[in-house]
Short mmCIF file of C-alpha atoms in Angstrom, two decimals:
data_model
loop_
_atom_site.label_atom_id
_atom_site.label_comp_id
_atom_site.label_asym_id
_atom_site.label_seq_id
_atom_site.Cartn_x
_atom_site.Cartn_y
_atom_site.Cartn_z
CA MET A 1 6.37 14.72 1.45
CA PRO A 2 9.12 12.36 2.58
CA TYR A 3 8.17 9.70 5.08
CA GLU A 4 9.73 6.89 7.09
CA ILE A 5 7.83 3.70 7.86
CA VAL A 6 8.24 2.55 11.47
CA THR A 7 5.96 -0.53 11.67
CA ALA A 8 3.30 -2.26 9.62
CA SER A 9 0.99 -5.02 10.86
CA LEU A 10 -2.33 -6.69 10.18
CA ASP A 11 -5.13 -6.98 12.75
CA VAL A 12 -6.15 -10.60 12.15
CA ASN A 13 -9.58 -10.13 13.77
CA ASP A 14 -10.91 -7.44 11.45
CA LYS A 15 -8.33 -7.90 8.62
CA SER A 16 -7.31 -4.23 8.64
CA GLY A 17 -3.79 -2.91 8.45
CA ARG A 18 -1.96 -0.48 10.68
CA ILE A 19 1.13 1.44 9.55
CA ASP A 20 3.04 3.80 11.83
CA VAL A 21 4.88 6.43 9.80
CA TRP A 22 6.98 9.52 10.38
CA PHE A 23 5.90 12.34 8.06
CA GLY A 24 8.64 14.84 8.79
CA PRO A 25 8.58 15.46 12.56
CA ASP A 26 5.06 14.03 13.02
CA MET A 27 4.21 10.40 13.76
CA LYS A 28 0.97 9.31 12.06
CA THR A 29 -0.92 6.03 12.14
CA ILE A 30 -2.39 4.87 8.84
CA VAL A 31 -5.32 2.49 9.20
CA VAL A 32 -5.92 0.50 6.02
CA SER A 33 -9.46 -0.86 5.87
CA ARG A 34 -10.14 -4.46 4.92
CA ARG A 35 -11.86 -3.27 1.76
CA ALA A 36 -8.84 -1.15 0.85
CA LEU A 37 -6.63 -4.23 1.15
CA LEU A 38 -9.04 -6.19 -1.01
CA SER A 39 -9.16 -3.40 -3.64
CA VAL A 40 -5.46 -2.72 -4.10
CA ALA A 41 -4.70 -5.77 -6.28
CA SER A 42 -6.16 -8.87 -7.86
CA PRO A 43 -6.94 -11.44 -6.64
CA PRO A 44 -8.44 -9.65 -3.64
CA ARG A 45 -6.72 -10.62 -0.39
CA ALA A 46 -6.75 -9.08 3.08
CA THR A 47 -3.48 -10.57 4.29
CA GLU A 48 -0.34 -9.32 5.99
CA PHE A 49 1.60 -10.17 2.84
CA ARG A 50 -0.68 -7.91 0.77
CA LEU A 51 -0.34 -5.09 3.33
CA LEU A 52 3.46 -5.32 3.25
CA GLN A 53 3.48 -5.68 -0.54
CA TYR A 54 1.61 -2.36 -0.95
CA VAL A 55 2.82 -0.49 2.16
CA GLU A 56 4.48 2.20 0.01
CA THR A 57 1.23 2.70 -1.94
CA PHE A 58 -0.77 3.19 1.25
CA CYS A 59 1.84 5.67 2.53
CA GLN A 60 1.68 7.64 -0.74
CA ILE A 61 -2.11 7.80 -0.51
CA ALA A 62 -1.85 8.99 3.10
CA ALA A 63 0.81 11.58 2.19
CA ARG A 64 -1.60 13.15 -0.31
CA ARG A 65 -4.28 13.39 2.36
CA LEU A 66 -2.09 14.94 5.08
CA ALA A 67 -3.17 18.53 4.34
CA SER A 68 -6.87 17.67 4.62
CA THR A 69 -6.56 15.45 7.69
CA SER A 70 -6.36 16.57 11.30
CA GLY A 71 -5.26 14.30 14.09
CA ASN A 72 -2.75 11.49 14.12
CA THR A 73 -4.79 8.80 12.34
CA ILE A 74 -5.39 8.57 8.59
CA LEU A 75 -7.97 6.05 7.37
CA ILE A 76 -7.36 4.56 3.90
CA THR A 77 -10.57 3.18 2.35
CA ALA A 78 -11.39 1.31 -0.84
CA ASN A 79 -12.45 4.63 -2.41
CA ASP A 80 -8.97 6.04 -1.71
CA VAL A 81 -7.39 3.00 -3.38
CA ARG A 82 -9.70 3.26 -6.40
CA GLY A 83 -8.79 6.93 -6.79
CA TRP A 84 -5.09 6.08 -6.58
CA LEU A 85 -5.50 3.27 -9.15
CA CYS A 86 -7.30 5.57 -11.61
CA ALA A 87 -4.60 8.23 -11.26
CA TRP A 88 -1.81 5.66 -11.53
CA GLN A 89 -3.29 4.00 -14.64
CA SER A 90 -3.87 7.34 -16.43
CA SER A 91 -0.34 8.74 -15.83
CA PRO A 92 2.40 7.81 -18.30
CA ALA A 93 5.30 5.78 -16.99
CA PRO A 94 8.42 7.98 -16.78
CA VAL A 95 10.74 5.15 -17.87
CA PRO A 96 9.76 2.09 -19.88
CA ILE A 97 10.04 -1.03 -17.77
CA GLN A 98 10.93 -4.39 -19.26
CA ALA A 99 10.11 -7.51 -17.37
CA VAL A 100 12.92 -10.00 -17.04
CA ARG A 101 11.81 -13.60 -16.92
CA HIS A 102 14.04 -16.33 -15.59
CA ARG A 103 13.47 -19.91 -16.53
CA LEU A 104 12.72 -22.09 -13.53
CA HIS A 105 14.48 -25.43 -13.29
CA ASP A 106 12.46 -28.60 -12.86
CA ALA A 107 13.45 -30.57 -9.78
CA GLY A 108 13.76 -33.72 -11.90
CA SER A 109 15.90 -32.23 -14.69
CA VAL A 110 19.24 -31.68 -13.00
#
């Protein structure tokens, strides 16, 4: 289902994320638990940068759960992230991706 992200922010007190998203005509709030943020990548970090880095992933997880969720809030937990990671790692990549590495210049070697 197509979606449009409106806002994404981190609650610094409990280190959970909040993403407001339009799924078609419906506005939903995705709450990303601290453990979900810690589980999505290594090293584990519950930061705003990590939330923004994986905001599309959290929206995809939420989009899959729309049919089984009532109400306007969708909670993403560490179990949801682990399920997504297992599915992502077991599916073949549609197009081979090559990493491009650029050599960094030393500040002293100009």
